[in-house]
Amino acid sequence: MIYIRKRRTPAEIEEKAEKIKKTPGSTYEKLSLPEDTNQLRTLFDQMPKDEIRENLYKEQHGLCAYCMRRITDQRSDTKIEHYKALSTNKETALDYQNYLGVCYGGEKEKFEKTDEENHKNTGCMCCDASRGEQELTINPWNRRQMEAIGYYKKSGEIFVRSNVGLGTELVNAMQKDIDDVLHLNGEKDLDGKIKWDTRSKLVASRRSVCDSVCSQFDRWGNKGVLTADFLQDKIDKLESQLQGNNIADEYIGVRLYLYKRKAEKLRKQR
Ligand SMILES: [Zn+2]
């Protein structure tokens, strides 16, 4: 997960939301949750979704807000997620400020029938497909939270760092969202070890980024160029992918995290 800088609601989207609310017979004012969830969803379906998706795609640099897999501005690749669930939050149901662009979380991956029967070969759903309507503590618009996200180099597992001042309660709540609600680490056994990956192969994909970074470090180390300044230059280049409307590499947060930790270490050694 990486920090997402939420942009201002585009005027056309805001106007459309107001129009939907005020249209005579829209019943928005009278809706009460959770019993009128379906009616509220019908109003949400009148929102200009292509435009919303295009704006989310740009502000998130082409990455799923939860897992950093590729999303696009197309409906077939990207869902519009209500950060505050629609079934419990009427005020934010038609509000662009409550929207995230997310992947299909494995709903579209195709498997052999025999694999389906052997659940363990196909893995679990992730992101919105796994979350459903559950409330979240972890929040990609919260910079402090996102700066506390880390990755284990060997396993590719995503975790919340406990030593960056967030407090135990928050760290635990965020980790629970990662593991049990969004399933970004696949399925874990009772000892907390990863039993199998997600359908979307998140753990394996992050691990392959980790492997690629480790061999880069070896290569740069052997050439004698691996210094904090050298890495800072690489970090700046990666971070420029997260500027303007640029589209970033999938799982960019993993590489950035490993570069930053290594640069810190090298600085301390100096
Ligand atoms: Zn995702």
Short mmCIF file of C-alpha atoms and ligand atoms in Angstrom, two decimals:
data_model
loop_
_atom_site.label_atom_id
_atom_site.label_comp_id
_atom_site.label_asym_id
_atom_site.label_seq_id
_atom_site.Cartn_x
_atom_site.Cartn_y
_atom_site.Cartn_z
CA MET A 1 0.00 0.00 0.00
CA ILE A 2 1.14 3.52 -0.70
CA TYR A 3 -0.08 6.97 0.23
CA ILE A 4 -2.74 8.39 -2.10
CA ARG A 5 -3.08 12.13 -2.34
CA LYS A 6 -6.82 12.69 -2.78
CA ARG A 7 -7.58 15.39 -5.33
CA ARG A 8 -10.48 17.86 -5.32
CA THR A 9 -13.80 16.53 -6.49
CA PRO A 10 -14.13 17.35 -10.22
CA ALA A 11 -16.95 19.88 -10.69
CA GLU A 12 -18.96 17.68 -13.07
CA ILE A 13 -18.98 14.79 -10.59
CA GLU A 14 -20.02 17.05 -7.73
CA GLU A 15 -22.83 18.61 -9.80
CA LYS A 16 -24.12 15.20 -10.81
CA ALA A 17 -24.21 14.04 -7.18
CA GLU A 18 -26.18 17.13 -6.15
CA LYS A 19 -28.59 16.63 -9.04
CA ILE A 20 -29.21 13.00 -8.07
CA LYS A 21 -29.91 13.99 -4.47
CA LYS A 22 -32.28 16.82 -5.44
CA THR A 23 -34.18 15.14 -8.28
CA PRO A 24 -37.85 14.96 -7.28
CA GLY A 25 -38.68 11.37 -6.52
CA SER A 26 -35.03 10.36 -5.93
CA THR A 27 -36.02 9.74 -2.28
CA TYR A 28 -32.41 10.37 -1.18
CA GLU A 29 -33.53 12.45 1.79
CA LYS A 30 -35.83 9.75 3.06
CA LEU A 31 -33.48 6.79 2.68
CA SER A 32 -32.44 5.17 5.89
CA LEU A 33 -29.66 2.60 6.29
CA PRO A 34 -29.12 -0.28 6.30
CA GLU A 35 -32.63 -1.18 5.13
CA ASP A 36 -32.56 1.11 2.05
CA THR A 37 -29.10 0.01 0.88
CA ASN A 38 -30.39 -1.23 -2.48
CA GLN A 39 -32.16 2.05 -3.23
CA LEU A 40 -29.05 4.01 -2.31
CA ARG A 41 -27.02 1.78 -4.60
CA THR A 42 -29.43 2.57 -7.43
CA LEU A 43 -28.69 6.27 -6.89
CA PHE A 44 -24.95 5.57 -6.83
CA ASP A 45 -25.36 3.72 -10.14
CA GLN A 46 -26.55 7.00 -11.69
CA MET A 47 -23.21 8.65 -10.90
CA PRO A 48 -20.86 9.30 -13.88
CA LYS A 49 -18.76 6.20 -13.24
CA ASP A 50 -16.51 6.40 -16.30
CA GLU A 51 -15.44 9.87 -15.24
CA ILE A 52 -14.98 8.80 -11.63
CA ARG A 53 -12.88 5.82 -12.68
CA GLU A 54 -10.71 7.96 -14.95
CA ASN A 55 -10.01 10.41 -12.11
CA LEU A 56 -9.21 7.64 -9.61
CA TYR A 57 -6.92 5.96 -12.13
CA LYS A 58 -4.94 9.19 -12.49
CA GLU A 59 -4.79 10.13 -8.82
CA GLN A 60 -3.70 6.58 -7.90
CA HIS A 61 -1.15 6.38 -10.73
CA GLY A 62 -2.74 3.23 -12.15
CA LEU A 63 -2.50 1.19 -8.93
CA CYS A 64 -5.12 -0.59 -6.82
CA ALA A 65 -5.48 1.41 -3.58
CA TYR A 66 -4.98 -1.71 -1.48
CA CYS A 67 -2.69 -4.18 -3.27
CA MET A 68 -0.80 -1.97 -5.83
CA ARG A 69 -1.77 -4.21 -8.74
CA ARG A 70 -2.47 -2.48 -12.05
CA ILE A 71 -5.86 -0.83 -12.47
CA THR A 72 -7.00 1.11 -15.54
CA ASP A 73 -9.77 3.59 -16.35
CA GLN A 74 -11.87 0.68 -17.69
CA ARG A 75 -14.78 -0.88 -15.89
CA SER A 76 -13.48 -4.36 -16.74
CA ASP A 77 -10.32 -3.76 -14.66
CA THR A 78 -11.33 -1.37 -11.93
CA LYS A 79 -14.05 -1.13 -9.31
CA ILE A 80 -15.12 2.04 -7.53
CA GLU A 81 -14.81 1.30 -3.84
CA HIS A 82 -16.60 3.20 -1.07
CA TYR A 83 -13.98 3.60 1.68
CA LYS A 84 -16.81 4.17 4.15
CA ALA A 85 -19.18 1.37 3.22
CA LEU A 86 -22.29 2.41 1.29
CA SER A 87 -24.55 0.23 3.44
CA THR A 88 -23.71 2.21 6.58
CA ASN A 89 -22.80 5.72 5.41
CA LYS A 90 -25.42 7.54 3.38
CA GLU A 91 -23.66 10.94 3.53
CA THR A 92 -20.55 9.64 1.74
CA ALA A 93 -22.27 7.31 -0.73
CA LEU A 94 -22.32 9.89 -3.54
CA ASP A 95 -19.14 11.72 -2.49
CA TYR A 96 -16.03 11.43 -4.68
CA GLN A 97 -13.90 12.06 -1.58
CA ASN A 98 -15.00 8.63 -0.33
CA TYR A 99 -14.01 6.73 -3.49
CA LEU A 100 -10.99 4.51 -4.18
CA GLY A 101 -10.08 2.68 -7.37
CA VAL A 102 -9.51 -1.01 -6.62
CA CYS A 103 -8.85 -4.25 -8.48
CA TYR A 104 -11.28 -7.15 -8.75
CA GLY A 105 -9.31 -9.01 -6.05
CA GLY A 106 -9.19 -12.34 -7.89
CA GLU A 107 -12.88 -12.46 -8.89
CA LYS A 108 -11.90 -12.60 -12.54
CA GLU A 109 -9.02 -15.06 -12.38
CA LYS A 110 -9.88 -18.25 -14.22
CA PHE A 111 -8.88 -21.66 -12.94
CA GLU A 112 -9.19 -25.28 -14.00
CA LYS A 113 -12.18 -26.94 -12.44
CA THR A 114 -9.97 -29.38 -10.54
CA ASP A 115 -8.03 -26.45 -9.08
CA GLU A 116 -11.29 -24.91 -7.92
CA GLU A 117 -12.16 -28.11 -6.14
CA ASN A 118 -8.75 -28.13 -4.42
CA HIS A 119 -9.31 -24.71 -2.83
CA LYS A 120 -5.63 -24.49 -1.82
CA ASN A 121 -4.44 -24.18 -5.40
CA THR A 122 -6.55 -21.18 -6.20
CA GLY A 123 -6.13 -19.08 -3.06
CA CYS A 124 -8.38 -16.48 -1.50
CA MET A 125 -9.90 -13.21 -2.69
CA CYS A 126 -8.25 -9.95 -1.71
CA CYS A 127 -9.03 -6.21 -1.60
CA ASP A 128 -12.71 -5.24 -1.95
CA ALA A 129 -13.70 -8.75 -3.03
CA SER A 130 -12.58 -9.95 0.40
CA ARG A 131 -13.58 -6.88 2.41
CA GLY A 132 -17.22 -6.55 1.45
CA GLU A 133 -18.90 -4.02 3.73
CA GLN A 134 -16.53 -4.30 6.72
CA GLU A 135 -15.21 -1.08 8.26
CA LEU A 136 -11.49 -0.36 7.90
CA THR A 137 -8.95 1.35 10.14
CA ILE A 138 -6.16 1.23 7.60
CA ASN A 139 -6.45 4.21 5.28
CA PRO A 140 -4.44 4.88 2.10
CA TRP A 141 -5.17 8.65 2.38
CA ASN A 142 -3.35 8.75 5.73
CA ARG A 143 0.30 9.54 5.11
CA ARG A 144 1.50 8.59 8.61
CA GLN A 145 -0.16 5.21 8.36
CA MET A 146 1.23 4.55 4.90
CA GLU A 147 4.76 5.47 5.97
CA ALA A 148 4.50 2.68 8.55
CA ILE A 149 3.95 -0.04 5.93
CA GLY A 150 6.84 -2.47 5.39
CA TYR A 151 7.65 -5.72 3.55
CA TYR A 152 9.65 -8.76 4.62
CA LYS A 153 12.39 -9.27 2.05
CA LYS A 154 12.36 -13.06 2.24
CA SER A 155 8.63 -13.78 2.18
CA GLY A 156 7.19 -10.70 0.45
CA GLU A 157 4.76 -10.36 3.36
CA ILE A 158 3.30 -6.91 4.06
CA PHE A 159 3.36 -5.68 7.65
CA VAL A 160 2.87 -2.59 9.81
CA ARG A 161 6.06 -1.41 11.51
CA SER A 162 5.69 -1.21 15.26
CA ASN A 163 8.64 1.16 15.81
CA VAL A 164 7.48 4.31 14.03
CA GLY A 165 5.30 5.79 16.75
CA LEU A 166 1.78 4.74 15.74
CA GLY A 167 0.98 2.99 19.04
CA THR A 168 0.28 -0.69 19.57
CA GLU A 169 -3.49 -0.48 19.25
CA LEU A 170 -3.40 1.23 15.85
CA VAL A 171 -0.60 -1.03 14.57
CA ASN A 172 -2.61 -4.13 15.53
CA ALA A 173 -5.82 -2.80 13.98
CA MET A 174 -4.03 -2.00 10.71
CA GLN A 175 -2.34 -5.41 10.62
CA LYS A 176 -5.70 -7.08 11.21
CA ASP A 177 -7.18 -5.20 8.25
CA ILE A 178 -4.24 -6.29 6.08
CA ASP A 179 -4.43 -9.96 7.11
CA ASP A 180 -8.08 -10.67 7.87
CA VAL A 181 -10.14 -8.07 6.02
CA LEU A 182 -8.23 -7.25 2.82
CA HIS A 183 -6.30 -10.57 2.78
CA LEU A 184 -3.17 -8.97 1.36
CA ASN A 185 -1.06 -11.79 2.78
CA GLY A 186 -3.22 -14.63 1.48
CA GLU A 187 -4.35 -17.17 4.09
CA LYS A 188 -2.31 -17.59 7.24
CA ASP A 189 -2.32 -20.60 9.56
CA LEU A 190 -2.74 -20.32 13.34
CA ASP A 191 0.98 -19.63 13.80
CA GLY A 192 0.73 -16.66 11.47
CA LYS A 193 2.59 -18.38 8.63
CA ILE A 194 1.35 -17.91 5.08
CA LYS A 195 -0.46 -21.09 4.03
CA TRP A 196 -1.45 -20.05 0.53
CA ASP A 197 -1.39 -16.99 -1.63
CA THR A 198 -4.30 -14.91 -2.92
CA ARG A 199 -5.90 -15.77 -6.25
CA SER A 200 -4.21 -12.67 -7.59
CA LYS A 201 -0.79 -14.00 -6.39
CA LEU A 202 0.02 -10.91 -4.34
CA VAL A 203 2.57 -12.51 -2.03
CA ALA A 204 4.48 -14.20 -4.86
CA SER A 205 4.48 -10.98 -6.91
CA ARG A 206 5.82 -8.90 -4.01
CA ARG A 207 8.41 -11.57 -3.30
CA SER A 208 9.63 -11.40 -6.87
CA VAL A 209 10.11 -7.62 -6.51
CA CYS A 210 12.08 -8.31 -3.29
CA ASP A 211 14.27 -10.84 -5.14
CA SER A 212 14.89 -8.37 -7.92
CA VAL A 213 15.92 -5.68 -5.41
CA CYS A 214 18.27 -8.09 -3.59
CA SER A 215 20.07 -8.97 -6.80
CA GLN A 216 20.33 -5.27 -7.67
CA PHE A 217 21.96 -4.64 -4.27
CA ASP A 218 24.42 -7.49 -4.93
CA ARG A 219 25.24 -6.17 -8.39
CA TRP A 220 25.66 -2.56 -7.25
CA GLY A 221 27.65 -3.74 -4.23
CA ASN A 222 30.06 -5.71 -6.43
CA LYS A 223 30.55 -2.69 -8.66
CA GLY A 224 31.23 -0.55 -5.58
CA VAL A 225 28.50 1.98 -6.42
CA LEU A 226 26.03 1.13 -3.65
CA THR A 227 25.99 4.29 -1.51
CA ALA A 228 23.21 6.22 0.22
CA ASP A 229 23.44 8.99 -2.40
CA PHE A 230 23.31 6.49 -5.26
CA LEU A 231 20.16 4.96 -3.75
CA GLN A 232 18.62 8.36 -3.05
CA ASP A 233 18.86 9.09 -6.77
CA LYS A 234 17.00 5.81 -7.50
CA ILE A 235 14.39 6.67 -4.85
CA ASP A 236 13.81 10.12 -6.38
CA LYS A 237 13.33 8.54 -9.81
CA LEU A 238 10.80 6.04 -8.46
CA GLU A 239 8.94 8.75 -6.57
CA SER A 240 8.61 10.79 -9.75
CA GLN A 241 6.31 8.00 -10.99
CA LEU A 242 3.94 9.09 -8.23
CA GLN A 243 3.74 12.70 -9.47
CA GLY A 244 1.12 14.34 -11.70
CA ASN A 245 -0.77 11.85 -13.87
CA ASN A 246 2.16 9.43 -14.23
CA ILE A 247 1.48 5.70 -14.16
CA ALA A 248 3.65 3.85 -11.63
CA ASP A 249 5.15 0.33 -11.66
CA GLU A 250 2.99 -2.33 -10.02
CA TYR A 251 4.03 -2.96 -6.37
CA ILE A 252 6.21 0.20 -6.46
CA GLY A 253 5.81 0.52 -2.67
CA VAL A 254 7.85 -2.65 -2.12
CA ARG A 255 10.87 -1.41 -4.06
CA LEU A 256 10.66 2.05 -2.49
CA TYR A 257 10.52 0.56 1.01
CA LEU A 258 13.58 -1.65 0.46
CA TYR A 259 15.60 1.17 -1.15
CA LYS A 260 14.75 3.54 1.70
CA ARG A 261 15.66 1.08 4.45
CA LYS A 262 18.95 0.26 2.71
CA ALA A 263 19.78 3.96 2.23
CA GLU A 264 19.09 4.58 5.92
CA LYS A 265 21.39 1.73 6.88
CA LEU A 266 24.18 2.99 4.63
CA ARG A 267 23.84 6.49 6.04
CA LYS A 268 24.21 5.17 9.59
CA GLN A 269 27.30 3.16 8.65
CA ARG A 270 29.03 6.19 7.17
ZN ZN B 1 -6.22 -4.92 -5.22
#
